[in-house]
């Protein structure tokens, strides 16, 4: 294992994921791990250089993120003494309108990112806590913030607006778009699969627990189905997707819900979980015999196809659809159901290639390119961190 490594960190509300990438060259991850169940029943799993590690805190319900950061750094020093952390790259959900690219965290950057907490109160505080924890333990390690919103700063100004009085947009109520690191990775990889689509009009479907679509023209984001928050657009594991705002007014006024109740309902109890009453996990729904589970899966696919068509209008046509993330990469049934709904747009699936999860899944007669491209947000973060470390942003796009 190389001695000088980049530590990639993705700190969420209940988990801290990390990976290690060589600092010097554009190599693949040398290992990764996760501390999950923070606040419930924390446990640690890691796989580095062929060795696996496991730890658990059966009574660790009250231990917070800072504790586990300390644990992680101690663990790295103890188990991988030969490794020097040359820099850390963090996934940070919100960069607002100000950050259109990753940034070295220095000067007043952290203060600027702190001001964006109200825009992403469920994620941003954890992302920033990770940066702060590392800074206090290892102040000499340069840290880079990579944003889920940055890739979408190319969305035309008019398409960032909601139909609200204009001054609300100036106050920050606008469409930002998310999953940007994933889309940036796919946009970078697409020319290697389909050069014409990469220069043309492509919709990327990032279908994981969180799910969204991105419209790409010539490799640049033109739209994202997630907007001001990560709630909009597709039906997700536990999030509602697009909803009539009148429903929210009704819940507040007639059902006496508080803002907090609404947040819990829309982020944690809705989507596939709320619709099926079975699970937020697509595998469970596909295996279930409950009609509500089948209906939830149909609705998931309906929305994807409908919103792809909406993005095709915005792009003025469509050359290809790319499937990525957990469901997009692994579920042949969901890809097939979406492509059936897009037959009128010229989509024709090669059933054998789809079942085998090959990269190219379009049949010869398909008028649309259809692809599976595995996403890799961590390597995108490592690439950006390496580039900023070398002082040249241009290298990130190489
Ligand atoms: P996250 O958004 O948390 O990064 P992932 O991209 O890992 O999520 O995707 C998680 C989703 O992928 C879950 O809904 C899971 O059920 C689904 N998934 C994983 N493997 C399969 C599979 N073989 N078939 C269907 N769905 C799958």
PDB file of N, CA, C and O in Angstrom, residues 250-304:
ATOM      1  N   UNK A 250     -52.223  21.678   4.288  1.00  0.00           N
ATOM      2  CA  UNK A 250     -53.295  20.908   4.934  1.00  0.00           C
ATOM      3  C   UNK A 250     -52.779  20.208   6.200  1.00  0.00           C
ATOM      4  O   UNK A 250     -53.410  20.255   7.256  1.00  0.00           O
ATOM      5  N   UNK A 251     -51.618  19.557   6.082  1.00  0.00           N
ATOM      6  CA  UNK A 251     -51.075  18.821   7.235  1.00  0.00           C
ATOM      7  C   UNK A 251     -50.767  19.762   8.397  1.00  0.00           C
ATOM      8  O   UNK A 251     -50.975  19.419   9.564  1.00  0.00           O
ATOM      9  N   UNK A 252     -50.268  20.950   8.067  1.00  0.00           N
ATOM     10  CA  UNK A 252     -49.947  21.926   9.114  1.00  0.00           C
ATOM     11  C   UNK A 252     -51.223  22.485   9.744  1.00  0.00           C
ATOM     12  O   UNK A 252     -51.345  22.545  10.968  1.00  0.00           O
ATOM     13  N   UNK A 253     -52.178  22.864   8.890  1.00  0.00           N
ATOM     14  CA  UNK A 253     -53.360  23.566   9.401  1.00  0.00           C
ATOM     15  C   UNK A 253     -54.413  22.630   9.964  1.00  0.00           C
ATOM     16  O   UNK A 253     -54.975  22.879  11.021  1.00  0.00           O
ATOM     17  N   UNK A 254     -54.692  21.572   9.252  1.00  0.00           N
ATOM     18  CA  UNK A 254     -55.821  20.709   9.638  1.00  0.00           C
ATOM     19  C   UNK A 254     -55.411  19.559  10.538  1.00  0.00           C
ATOM     20  O   UNK A 254     -56.198  19.065  11.320  1.00  0.00           O
ATOM     21  N   UNK A 255     -54.165  19.093  10.378  1.00  0.00           N
ATOM     22  CA  UNK A 255     -53.726  17.942  11.181  1.00  0.00           C
ATOM     23  C   UNK A 255     -52.873  18.372  12.372  1.00  0.00           C
ATOM     24  O   UNK A 255     -52.383  17.531  13.129  1.00  0.00           O
ATOM     25  N   UNK A 256     -52.637  19.687  12.467  1.00  0.00           N
ATOM     26  CA  UNK A 256     -51.879  20.210  13.606  1.00  0.00           C
ATOM     27  C   UNK A 256     -50.449  19.723  13.663  1.00  0.00           C
ATOM     28  O   UNK A 256     -49.841  19.666  14.736  1.00  0.00           O
ATOM     29  N   UNK A 257     -49.889  19.349  12.523  1.00  0.00           N
ATOM     30  CA  UNK A 257     -48.491  18.887  12.534  1.00  0.00           C
ATOM     31  C   UNK A 257     -47.551  20.066  12.766  1.00  0.00           C
ATOM     32  O   UNK A 257     -47.826  21.175  12.308  1.00  0.00           O
ATOM     33  N   UNK A 258     -46.440  19.794  13.427  1.00  0.00           N
ATOM     34  CA  UNK A 258     -45.404  20.817  13.567  1.00  0.00           C
ATOM     35  C   UNK A 258     -44.459  20.688  12.366  1.00  0.00           C
ATOM     36  O   UNK A 258     -44.516  19.700  11.623  1.00  0.00           O
ATOM     37  N   UNK A 259     -43.593  21.681  12.220  1.00  0.00           N
ATOM     38  CA  UNK A 259     -42.605  21.616  11.128  1.00  0.00           C
ATOM     39  C   UNK A 259     -41.735  20.371  11.281  1.00  0.00           C
ATOM     40  O   UNK A 259     -41.374  19.716  10.304  1.00  0.00           O
ATOM     41  N   UNK A 260     -41.408  20.042  12.526  1.00  0.00           N
ATOM     42  CA  UNK A 260     -40.567  18.866  12.795  1.00  0.00           C
ATOM     43  C   UNK A 260     -41.306  17.578  12.385  1.00  0.00           C
ATOM     44  O   UNK A 260     -40.722  16.675  11.786  1.00  0.00           O
ATOM     45  N   UNK A 261     -42.616  17.504  12.721  1.00  0.00           N
ATOM     46  CA  UNK A 261     -43.415  16.328  12.333  1.00  0.00           C
ATOM     47  C   UNK A 261     -43.388  16.172  10.812  1.00  0.00           C
ATOM     48  O   UNK A 261     -43.264  15.062  10.281  1.00  0.00           O
ATOM     49  N   UNK A 262     -43.534  17.319  10.138  1.00  0.00           N
ATOM     50  CA  UNK A 262     -43.588  17.299   8.675  1.00  0.00           C
ATOM     51  C   UNK A 262     -42.255  16.803   8.107  1.00  0.00           C
ATOM     52  O   UNK A 262     -42.217  15.982   7.187  1.00  0.00           O
ATOM     53  N   UNK A 263     -41.182  17.294   8.714  1.00  0.00           N
ATOM     54  CA  UNK A 263     -39.846  16.885   8.264  1.00  0.00           C
ATOM     55  C   UNK A 263     -39.679  15.374   8.402  1.00  0.00           C
ATOM     56  O   UNK A 263     -39.222  14.694   7.480  1.00  0.00           O
ATOM     57  N   UNK A 264     -40.092  14.839   9.547  1.00  0.00           N
ATOM     58  CA  UNK A 264     -39.966  13.396   9.784  1.00  0.00           C
ATOM     59  C   UNK A 264     -40.816  12.618   8.781  1.00  0.00           C
ATOM     60  O   UNK A 264     -40.369  11.627   8.200  1.00  0.00           O
ATOM     61  N   UNK A 265     -42.045  13.093   8.563  1.00  0.00           N
ATOM     62  CA  UNK A 265     -42.939  12.413   7.615  1.00  0.00           C
ATOM     63  C   UNK A 265     -42.338  12.389   6.209  1.00  0.00           C
ATOM     64  O   UNK A 265     -42.284  11.341   5.562  1.00  0.00           O
ATOM     65  N   UNK A 266     -41.873  13.555   5.750  1.00  0.00           N
ATOM     66  CA  UNK A 266     -41.450  13.671   4.345  1.00  0.00           C
ATOM     67  C   UNK A 266     -40.096  13.028   4.068  1.00  0.00           C
ATOM     68  O   UNK A 266     -39.863  12.517   2.978  1.00  0.00           O
ATOM     69  N   UNK A 267     -39.190  13.079   5.070  1.00  0.00           N
ATOM     70  CA  UNK A 267     -37.846  12.531   4.854  1.00  0.00           C
ATOM     71  C   UNK A 267     -37.734  11.059   5.250  1.00  0.00           C
ATOM     72  O   UNK A 267     -36.974  10.323   4.647  1.00  0.00           O
ATOM     73  N   UNK A 268     -38.491  10.664   6.302  1.00  0.00           N
ATOM     74  CA  UNK A 268     -38.196   9.357   6.909  1.00  0.00           C
ATOM     75  C   UNK A 268     -39.302   8.327   6.795  1.00  0.00           C
ATOM     76  O   UNK A 268     -39.055   7.137   6.941  1.00  0.00           O
ATOM     77  N   UNK A 269     -40.557   8.790   6.574  1.00  0.00           N
ATOM     78  CA  UNK A 269     -41.673   7.829   6.648  1.00  0.00           C
ATOM     79  C   UNK A 269     -42.424   7.696   5.336  1.00  0.00           C
ATOM     80  O   UNK A 269     -43.421   6.994   5.275  1.00  0.00           O
ATOM     81  N   UNK A 270     -41.965   8.377   4.308  1.00  0.00           N
ATOM     82  CA  UNK A 270     -42.715   8.401   3.051  1.00  0.00           C
ATOM     83  C   UNK A 270     -42.048   7.497   2.012  1.00  0.00           C
ATOM     84  O   UNK A 270     -41.422   6.501   2.362  1.00  0.00           O
ATOM     85  N   UNK A 271     -42.203   7.845   0.743  1.00  0.00           N
ATOM     86  CA  UNK A 271     -41.541   7.101  -0.325  1.00  0.00           C
ATOM     87  C   UNK A 271     -41.933   5.636  -0.337  1.00  0.00           C
ATOM     88  O   UNK A 271     -43.049   5.256   0.029  1.00  0.00           O
ATOM     89  N   UNK A 272     -40.989   4.788  -0.739  1.00  0.00           N
ATOM     90  CA  UNK A 272     -41.262   3.348  -0.863  1.00  0.00           C
ATOM     91  C   UNK A 272     -41.725   2.759   0.473  1.00  0.00           C
ATOM     92  O   UNK A 272     -42.628   1.916   0.510  1.00  0.00           O
ATOM     93  N   UNK A 273     -41.109   3.228   1.565  1.00  0.00           N
ATOM     94  CA  UNK A 273     -41.478   2.710   2.891  1.00  0.00           C
ATOM     95  C   UNK A 273     -42.934   3.044   3.222  1.00  0.00           C
ATOM     96  O   UNK A 273     -43.718   2.163   3.586  1.00  0.00           O
ATOM     97  N   UNK A 274     -43.291   4.317   3.063  1.00  0.00           N
ATOM     98  CA  UNK A 274     -44.645   4.737   3.421  1.00  0.00           C
ATOM     99  C   UNK A 274     -45.693   4.126   2.510  1.00  0.00           C
ATOM    100  O   UNK A 274     -46.774   3.735   2.961  1.00  0.00           O
ATOM    101  N   UNK A 275     -45.372   4.047   1.222  1.00  0.00           N
ATOM    102  CA  UNK A 275     -46.342   3.514   0.264  1.00  0.00           C
ATOM    103  C   UNK A 275     -46.565   2.017   0.447  1.00  0.00           C
ATOM    104  O   UNK A 275     -47.674   1.516   0.296  1.00  0.00           O
ATOM    105  N   UNK A 276     -45.485   1.297   0.756  1.00  0.00           N
ATOM    106  CA  UNK A 276     -45.593  -0.170   0.822  1.00  0.00           C
ATOM    107  C   UNK A 276     -45.970  -0.661   2.210  1.00  0.00           C
ATOM    108  O   UNK A 276     -46.588  -1.720   2.359  1.00  0.00           O
ATOM    109  N   UNK A 277     -45.562   0.096   3.225  1.00  0.00           N
ATOM    110  CA  UNK A 277     -45.734  -0.393   4.586  1.00  0.00           C
ATOM    111  C   UNK A 277     -44.840  -1.605   4.855  1.00  0.00           C
ATOM    112  O   UNK A 277     -44.954  -2.243   5.888  1.00  0.00           O
ATOM    113  N   UNK A 278     -43.950  -1.907   3.925  1.00  0.00           N
ATOM    114  CA  UNK A 278     -43.107  -3.097   4.044  1.00  0.00           C
ATOM    115  C   UNK A 278     -41.663  -2.714   4.351  1.00  0.00           C
ATOM    116  O   UNK A 278     -41.084  -3.143   5.346  1.00  0.00           O
ATOM    117  N   UNK A 279     -41.072  -1.889   3.489  1.00  0.00           N
ATOM    118  CA  UNK A 279     -39.649  -1.610   3.600  1.00  0.00           C
ATOM    119  C   UNK A 279     -39.277  -0.459   2.671  1.00  0.00           C
ATOM    120  O   UNK A 279     -39.998  -0.169   1.710  1.00  0.00           O
ATOM    121  N   UNK A 280     -38.128   0.175   2.982  1.00  0.00           N
ATOM    122  CA  UNK A 280     -37.580   1.188   2.077  1.00  0.00           C
ATOM    123  C   UNK A 280     -36.626   0.541   1.082  1.00  0.00           C
ATOM    124  O   UNK A 280     -36.144   1.196   0.164  1.00  0.00           O
ATOM    125  N   UNK A 281     -36.333  -0.734   1.291  1.00  0.00           N
ATOM    126  CA  UNK A 281     -35.310  -1.425   0.492  1.00  0.00           C
ATOM    127  C   UNK A 281     -35.956  -2.075  -0.730  1.00  0.00           C
ATOM    128  O   UNK A 281     -36.856  -2.913  -0.598  1.00  0.00           O
ATOM    129  N   UNK A 282     -35.476  -1.686  -1.897  1.00  0.00           N
ATOM    130  CA  UNK A 282     -36.074  -2.178  -3.139  1.00  0.00           C
ATOM    131  C   UNK A 282     -36.060  -3.706  -3.225  1.00  0.00           C
ATOM    132  O   UNK A 282     -36.982  -4.327  -3.754  1.00  0.00           O
ATOM    133  N   UNK A 283     -35.018  -4.330  -2.680  1.00  0.00           N
ATOM    134  CA  UNK A 283     -34.955  -5.804  -2.729  1.00  0.00           C
ATOM    135  C   UNK A 283     -36.127  -6.419  -1.987  1.00  0.00           C
ATOM    136  O   UNK A 283     -36.726  -7.391  -2.451  1.00  0.00           O
ATOM    137  N   UNK A 284     -36.475  -5.851  -0.845  1.00  0.00           N
ATOM    138  CA  UNK A 284     -37.610  -6.367  -0.061  1.00  0.00           C
ATOM    139  C   UNK A 284     -38.908  -6.198  -0.845  1.00  0.00           C
ATOM    140  O   UNK A 284     -39.779  -7.080  -0.826  1.00  0.00           O
ATOM    141  N   UNK A 285     -39.058  -5.073  -1.509  1.00  0.00           N
ATOM    142  CA  UNK A 285     -40.307  -4.808  -2.231  1.00  0.00           C
ATOM    143  C   UNK A 285     -40.455  -5.756  -3.419  1.00  0.00           C
ATOM    144  O   UNK A 285     -41.544  -6.260  -3.692  1.00  0.00           O
ATOM    145  N   UNK A 286     -39.338  -5.996  -4.113  1.00  0.00           N
ATOM    146  CA  UNK A 286     -39.402  -6.889  -5.277  1.00  0.00           C
ATOM    147  C   UNK A 286     -39.711  -8.326  -4.842  1.00  0.00           C
ATOM    148  O   UNK A 286     -40.299  -9.096  -5.594  1.00  0.00           O
ATOM    149  N   UNK A 287     -39.329  -8.671  -3.607  1.00  0.00           N
ATOM    150  CA  UNK A 287     -39.563 -10.030  -3.115  1.00  0.00           C
ATOM    151  C   UNK A 287     -40.918 -10.172  -2.420  1.00  0.00           C
ATOM    152  O   UNK A 287     -41.363 -11.284  -2.152  1.00  0.00           O
ATOM    153  N   UNK A 288     -41.564  -9.053  -2.150  1.00  0.00           N
ATOM    154  CA  UNK A 288     -42.808  -9.097  -1.362  1.00  0.00           C
ATOM    155  C   UNK A 288     -44.011  -9.483  -2.223  1.00  0.00           C
ATOM    156  O   UNK A 288     -44.069  -9.169  -3.410  1.00  0.00           O
ATOM    157  N   UNK A 289     -44.977 -10.139  -1.596  1.00  0.00           N
ATOM    158  CA  UNK A 289     -46.214 -10.475  -2.319  1.00  0.00           C
ATOM    159  C   UNK A 289     -47.330  -9.490  -2.006  1.00  0.00           C
ATOM    160  O   UNK A 289     -48.440  -9.604  -2.532  1.00  0.00           O
ATOM    161  N   UNK A 290     -47.049  -8.537  -1.160  1.00  0.00           N
ATOM    162  CA  UNK A 290     -48.070  -7.552  -0.791  1.00  0.00           C
ATOM    163  C   UNK A 290     -48.388  -6.653  -1.985  1.00  0.00           C
ATOM    164  O   UNK A 290     -47.488  -6.118  -2.630  1.00  0.00           O
ATOM    165  N   UNK A 291     -49.688  -6.435  -2.303  1.00  0.00           N
ATOM    166  CA  UNK A 291     -50.034  -5.554  -3.429  1.00  0.00           C
ATOM    167  C   UNK A 291     -49.526  -4.130  -3.245  1.00  0.00           C
ATOM    168  O   UNK A 291     -49.174  -3.466  -4.210  1.00  0.00           O
ATOM    169  N   UNK A 292     -49.446  -3.680  -1.982  1.00  0.00           N
ATOM    170  CA  UNK A 292     -48.951  -2.316  -1.733  1.00  0.00           C
ATOM    171  C   UNK A 292     -47.477  -2.194  -2.135  1.00  0.00           C
ATOM    172  O   UNK A 292     -47.024  -1.131  -2.570  1.00  0.00           O
ATOM    173  N   UNK A 293     -46.722  -3.300  -1.967  1.00  0.00           N
ATOM    174  CA  UNK A 293     -45.304  -3.273  -2.343  1.00  0.00           C
ATOM    175  C   UNK A 293     -45.179  -3.186  -3.861  1.00  0.00           C
ATOM    176  O   UNK A 293     -44.387  -2.393  -4.393  1.00  0.00           O
ATOM    177  N   UNK A 294     -46.004  -3.983  -4.547  1.00  0.00           N
ATOM    178  CA  UNK A 294     -45.974  -3.965  -6.019  1.00  0.00           C
ATOM    179  C   UNK A 294     -46.384  -2.584  -6.538  1.00  0.00           C
ATOM    180  O   UNK A 294     -45.777  -2.038  -7.475  1.00  0.00           O
ATOM    181  N   UNK A 295     -47.400  -1.996  -5.887  1.00  0.00           N
ATOM    182  CA  UNK A 295     -47.856  -0.667  -6.308  1.00  0.00           C
ATOM    183  C   UNK A 295     -46.762   0.386  -6.101  1.00  0.00           C
ATOM    184  O   UNK A 295     -46.556   1.265  -6.944  1.00  0.00           O
ATOM    185  N   UNK A 296     -46.052   0.277  -4.975  1.00  0.00           N
ATOM    186  CA  UNK A 296     -44.971   1.232  -4.696  1.00  0.00           C
ATOM    187  C   UNK A 296     -43.891   1.136  -5.778  1.00  0.00           C
ATOM    188  O   UNK A 296     -43.380   2.155  -6.253  1.00  0.00           O
ATOM    189  N   UNK A 297     -43.561  -0.090  -6.194  1.00  0.00           N
ATOM    190  CA  UNK A 297     -42.539  -0.280  -7.234  1.00  0.00           C
ATOM    191  C   UNK A 297     -43.020   0.315  -8.564  1.00  0.00           C
ATOM    192  O   UNK A 297     -42.258   1.004  -9.255  1.00  0.00           O
ATOM    193  N   UNK A 298     -44.298   0.088  -8.883  1.00  0.00           N
ATOM    194  CA  UNK A 298     -44.857   0.659 -10.129  1.00  0.00           C
ATOM    195  C   UNK A 298     -44.785   2.183 -10.094  1.00  0.00           C
ATOM    196  O   UNK A 298     -44.417   2.831 -11.073  1.00  0.00           O
ATOM    197  N   UNK A 299     -45.150   2.750  -8.948  1.00  0.00           N
ATOM    198  CA  UNK A 299     -45.124   4.214  -8.824  1.00  0.00           C
ATOM    199  C   UNK A 299     -43.708   4.750  -8.946  1.00  0.00           C
ATOM    200  O   UNK A 299     -43.472   5.795  -9.563  1.00  0.00           O
ATOM    201  N   UNK A 300     -42.750   4.038  -8.355  1.00  0.00           N
ATOM    202  CA  UNK A 300     -41.336   4.417  -8.443  1.00  0.00           C
ATOM    203  C   UNK A 300     -40.929   4.510  -9.922  1.00  0.00           C
ATOM    204  O   UNK A 300     -40.337   5.505 -10.359  1.00  0.00           O
ATOM    205  N   UNK A 301     -41.308   3.485 -10.694  1.00  0.00           N
ATOM    206  CA  UNK A 301     -40.928   3.441 -12.116  1.00  0.00           C
ATOM    207  C   UNK A 301     -41.707   4.472 -12.937  1.00  0.00           C
ATOM    208  O   UNK A 301     -41.156   5.091 -13.853  1.00  0.00           O
ATOM    209  N   UNK A 302     -42.996   4.651 -12.620  1.00  0.00           N
ATOM    210  CA  UNK A 302     -43.805   5.669 -13.317  1.00  0.00           C
ATOM    211  C   UNK A 302     -43.132   7.025 -13.230  1.00  0.00           C
ATOM    212  O   UNK A 302     -42.948   7.723 -14.229  1.00  0.00           O
ATOM    213  N   UNK A 303     -42.784   7.388 -12.005  1.00  0.00           N
ATOM    214  CA  UNK A 303     -42.211   8.724 -11.787  1.00  0.00           C
ATOM    215  C   UNK A 303     -40.888   8.892 -12.519  1.00  0.00           C
ATOM    216  O   UNK A 303     -40.587   9.963 -13.038  1.00  0.00           O
ATOM    217  N   UNK A 304     -40.082   7.830 -12.514  1.00  0.00           N
ATOM    218  CA  UNK A 304     -38.785   7.934 -13.214  1.00  0.00           C
ATOM    219  C   UNK A 304     -39.037   8.215 -14.691  1.00  0.00           C
ATOM    220  O   UNK A 304     -38.463   9.142 -15.273  1.00  0.00           O
TER     221      UNK A 304
END
